[in-house]
Coordinates of C-alpha atoms in Angstrom, one line a residue:
X1 CA 52.1 51.5 89.9
X2 CA 53.8 48.6 90.8
X3 CA 57.4 47.3 89.9
X4 CA 57.9 43.7 89.9
X5 CA 61.5 42.7 90.2
X6 CA 61.3 39.1 88.7
X7 CA 59.2 37.0 86.5
X8 CA 56.1 37.8 88.8
X9 CA 52.8 36.9 88.1
X10 CA 53.8 33.4 87.1
X11 CA 53.5 31.2 83.7
X12 CA 49.8 29.6 85.1
X13 CA 48.4 33.5 85.7
X14 CA 45.8 35.1 83.7
X15 CA 47.0 38.7 83.9
X16 CA 44.6 41.7 83.2
X17 CA 45.5 45.2 83.5
X18 CA 43.5 47.9 83.0
X19 CA 45.2 51.1 84.3
X20 CA 48.1 52.7 86.1
X21 CA 51.8 51.9 85.2
X22 CA 53.3 48.8 85.4
X23 CA 57.1 47.6 85.1
X24 CA 58.5 44.4 84.7
X25 CA 62.4 44.1 85.5
X26 CA 63.0 41.9 82.4
X27 CA 60.3 39.6 82.2
X28 CA 56.7 38.7 82.0
X29 CA 55.6 35.3 81.4
X30 CA 51.6 34.4 81.9
X31 CA 49.0 32.1 80.6
X32 CA 47.2 35.2 79.1
X33 CA 47.8 38.9 79.3
X34 CA 44.7 41.5 78.5
X35 CA 45.4 45.2 78.9
X36 CA 42.7 47.8 78.1
X37 CA 44.3 50.8 79.7
X38 CA 47.6 52.2 81.3
X39 CA 51.0 51.4 80.4
X40 CA 52.9 48.4 80.6
X41 CA 57.0 48.3 80.4
X42 CA 59.1 45.9 80.1
X43 CA 62.7 47.3 81.3
X44 CA 66.1 46.0 80.6
X45 CA 69.4 46.2 82.3
X46 CA 72.6 46.1 80.7
X47 CA 72.5 43.0 78.3
X48 CA 69.9 40.9 79.7
X49 CA 67.1 40.5 77.2
X50 CA 63.6 41.9 78.0
X51 CA 60.9 39.4 77.1
X52 CA 57.1 38.7 77.4
X53 CA 56.2 35.3 77.3
X54 CA 52.4 34.2 76.9
X55 CA 51.2 30.8 76.5
X56 CA 47.9 31.4 75.3
X57 CA 46.2 35.0 73.9
X58 CA 47.2 38.4 74.5
X59 CA 44.7 40.8 74.1
X60 CA 45.1 44.7 74.1
X61 CA 42.1 47.1 73.8
X62 CA 43.8 50.1 75.0
X63 CA 47.1 51.7 76.6
X64 CA 50.0 50.9 75.9
X65 CA 52.6 47.9 75.8
X66 CA 56.1 49.1 75.5
X67 CA 59.1 46.4 75.2
X68 CA 62.4 47.7 75.6
X69 CA 63.3 51.7 75.3
X70 CA 61.3 54.4 74.4
X71 CA 61.9 57.7 74.0
X72 CA 63.0 58.5 77.5
X73 CA 64.4 54.5 78.0
X74 CA 67.5 55.4 76.0
X75 CA 70.4 52.8 76.0
X76 CA 73.7 53.2 77.8
X77 CA 75.7 53.3 74.7
X78 CA 79.0 54.5 76.6
X79 CA 78.6 51.9 79.5
X80 CA 77.0 49.1 77.4
X81 CA 74.4 48.2 74.4
X82 CA 71.3 47.4 75.5
X83 CA 69.8 43.7 75.3
X84 CA 67.3 42.7 72.7
X85 CA 63.9 42.1 73.5
X86 CA 61.4 39.3 72.6
X87 CA 57.8 39.0 72.5
X88 CA 56.2 35.6 72.3
X89 CA 52.6 34.6 71.8
X90 CA 51.2 31.3 72.2
X91 CA 48.0 31.9 70.9
X92 CA 46.6 35.1 69.3
X93 CA 47.7 38.7 69.1
X94 CA 44.9 40.8 69.1
X95 CA 44.7 44.9 69.3
X96 CA 41.7 46.9 69.3
X97 CA 40.3 50.4 70.0
X98 CA 43.2 52.9 70.5
X99 CA 46.0 50.2 71.8
X100 CA 49.8 50.6 70.7
X101 CA 52.3 47.8 71.4
X102 CA 55.7 49.5 70.8
X103 CA 59.2 47.0 70.1
X104 CA 62.4 48.4 70.3
X105 CA 65.1 46.5 68.3
X106 CA 68.4 45.3 69.9
X107 CA 71.8 46.1 68.7
X108 CA 73.4 44.9 65.5
X109 CA 76.3 42.6 67.4
X110 CA 77.0 39.1 69.2
X111 CA 75.7 37.5 65.6
X112 CA 72.6 39.6 65.4
X113 CA 72.3 41.1 62.1
X114 CA 70.0 42.8 59.9
X115 CA 69.1 39.3 58.2
X116 CA 68.3 37.7 61.3
X117 CA 66.4 40.6 63.5
X118 CA 67.7 42.1 66.4
X119 CA 64.5 41.7 68.5
X120 CA 61.5 39.7 67.9
X121 CA 57.3 39.5 67.9
X122 CA 56.7 35.6 67.6
X123 CA 52.9 34.9 67.4
X124 CA 51.8 31.2 67.0
X125 CA 48.6 32.3 65.7
X126 CA 47.2 35.4 64.3
X127 CA 48.3 39.0 64.7
X128 CA 45.1 41.1 64.4
X129 CA 45.1 45.0 64.6
X130 CA 41.6 46.1 64.7
X131 CA 40.2 49.5 65.2
X132 CA 42.8 52.4 65.5
X133 CA 45.4 50.2 67.1
X134 CA 49.1 50.4 66.5
X135 CA 52.1 48.6 66.6
X136 CA 55.1 50.6 66.4
X137 CA 58.5 48.6 65.7
X138 CA 61.6 51.2 66.7
X139 CA 65.1 50.5 65.1
X140 CA 68.1 50.7 67.3
X141 CA 69.2 54.0 66.6
X142 CA 72.8 53.5 67.0
X143 CA 73.5 50.2 65.0
X144 CA 69.9 50.1 63.0
X145 CA 69.0 46.8 64.7
X146 CA 65.4 46.0 63.8
X147 CA 62.4 43.7 64.5
X148 CA 61.6 41.1 63.1
X149 CA 58.0 40.1 63.0
X150 CA 56.6 36.5 62.8
X151 CA 53.1 35.5 62.9
X152 CA 50.5 32.5 61.3
X153 CA 48.4 35.3 59.5
X154 CA 48.4 39.0 60.1
X155 CA 45.5 41.2 59.3
X156 CA 45.2 45.1 59.3
X157 CA 42.0 47.0 59.7
X158 CA 41.5 50.0 57.6
X159 CA 42.2 52.4 60.7
X160 CA 44.7 50.2 62.2
X161 CA 48.5 50.8 61.6
X162 CA 51.9 49.8 61.7
X163 CA 53.9 52.7 62.5
X164 CA 58.0 52.9 62.0
X165 CA 57.9 56.4 60.7
X166 CA 60.8 58.3 61.9
X167 CA 62.1 55.0 64.1
X168 CA 65.6 54.6 61.7
X169 CA 69.0 55.5 62.6
X170 CA 69.5 58.6 64.7
X171 CA 71.9 60.5 66.3
X172 CA 72.9 59.8 70.0
X173 CA 73.9 63.5 70.5
X174 CA 75.5 66.5 69.1
X175 CA 78.9 64.9 68.1
X176 CA 78.0 61.1 68.2
X177 CA 76.5 59.7 64.5
X178 CA 74.9 56.7 64.6
X179 CA 76.6 53.9 62.3
X180 CA 74.2 54.6 59.2
X181 CA 76.0 54.5 56.1
X182 CA 73.8 57.2 54.4
X183 CA 74.0 59.9 57.3
X184 CA 74.6 63.2 56.2
X185 CA 78.4 64.3 57.0
X186 CA 77.1 67.9 57.3
X187 CA 74.3 70.3 58.6
X188 CA 73.4 71.0 55.1
X189 CA 73.4 67.3 53.7
X190 CA 70.2 65.1 53.5
X191 CA 70.6 61.5 54.1
X192 CA 71.0 58.4 51.4
X193 CA 69.4 55.1 51.6
X194 CA 68.2 53.6 48.3
X195 CA 68.6 56.8 46.6
X196 CA 71.3 59.8 46.8
X197 CA 70.1 62.4 49.8
X198 CA 70.6 65.9 48.8
X199 CA 74.2 67.2 48.5
X200 CA 75.5 63.5 49.7
X201 CA 77.9 61.4 47.9
X202 CA 77.0 58.4 45.0
X203 CA 78.7 56.0 47.5
X204 CA 76.3 56.7 50.3
X205 CA 73.5 54.9 48.9
X206 CA 72.8 51.4 50.9
X207 CA 70.3 48.3 51.4
X208 CA 68.9 45.9 49.0
X209 CA 66.4 48.1 46.6
X210 CA 64.2 45.2 46.2
X211 CA 64.3 43.7 49.8
X212 CA 65.7 46.2 52.4
X213 CA 66.8 45.1 55.9
X214 CA 68.2 48.5 57.0
X215 CA 66.5 51.5 58.4
X216 CA 67.1 55.0 57.2
X217 CA 69.7 57.4 57.8
X218 CA 69.3 60.6 59.4
X219 CA 70.4 64.0 58.2
X220 CA 73.4 65.6 59.0
X221 CA 71.7 68.6 61.0
X222 CA 72.6 67.0 64.5
X223 CA 71.4 70.2 66.3
X224 CA 68.2 69.4 64.4
X225 CA 68.1 65.8 63.8
X226 CA 65.3 64.2 61.7
X227 CA 65.6 60.4 61.8
X228 CA 65.5 58.0 59.4
X229 CA 62.8 55.9 58.3
X230 CA 62.3 52.3 60.3
X231 CA 61.8 48.9 59.1
X232 CA 58.8 46.9 58.9
X233 CA 59.5 43.4 58.3
X234 CA 56.5 41.0 58.5
X235 CA 56.6 37.1 58.2
X236 CA 53.6 35.4 57.8
X237 CA 51.5 32.7 55.7
X238 CA 48.5 35.0 54.9
X239 CA 48.5 39.1 55.2
X240 CA 45.6 40.9 54.8
X241 CA 46.2 44.8 54.7
X242 CA 43.8 47.2 54.6
X243 CA 45.4 50.1 56.8
X244 CA 48.7 51.7 57.0
X245 CA 52.3 50.7 56.7
X246 CA 54.6 53.5 57.2
X247 CA 58.5 53.3 57.3
X248 CA 59.1 57.0 56.2

């Protein structure tokens, strides 16, 4: 594995990664990016953004590319909320086989709202998910900030998926609930969102029924938390879905 401390390699380079673990500190800028295996992570530090900027095509045929914090890269809520992330592709973003792209939402703060989006995937051309590839947008589990996906066109093949299941609001620890309007206030109270959770109160429902922008809330059992469903938000001129969108 190798760790880059700055935006290296350079913007004119064609980057090919086929194995190992590569961690870029905050930024990867290149002419093109091909990943066929291994793991590529774009780290964050404090409030510094994590960015992938590819001027032409980005092709993922295997492995994992992750922008921001994953299951073991949790934000330091006490010291400061994490920066938000952005993936900008000047050409097409093509995924196939079992490739996965995970993008983590930044916090709702500093002018970033549920409406604006709090992290971004911006593709000038086509976003194509073929094979059993998977795009995983995570909401910020404390504030609910989510990922906005924009492309000229989006196509999702029959075995491919956008997977936001269980990637919404969640407990930080046993004593710190998220800023989720529908979180259960006791261990035996279910979470609310568009409908009322079991044992919850009528005022715990939230969001827009026809155009929801907020992730789901977790249950009240902090000792065995179940996170809320995430947000799948796609803006495109044309969308073809033969596969799965899962935000449970």
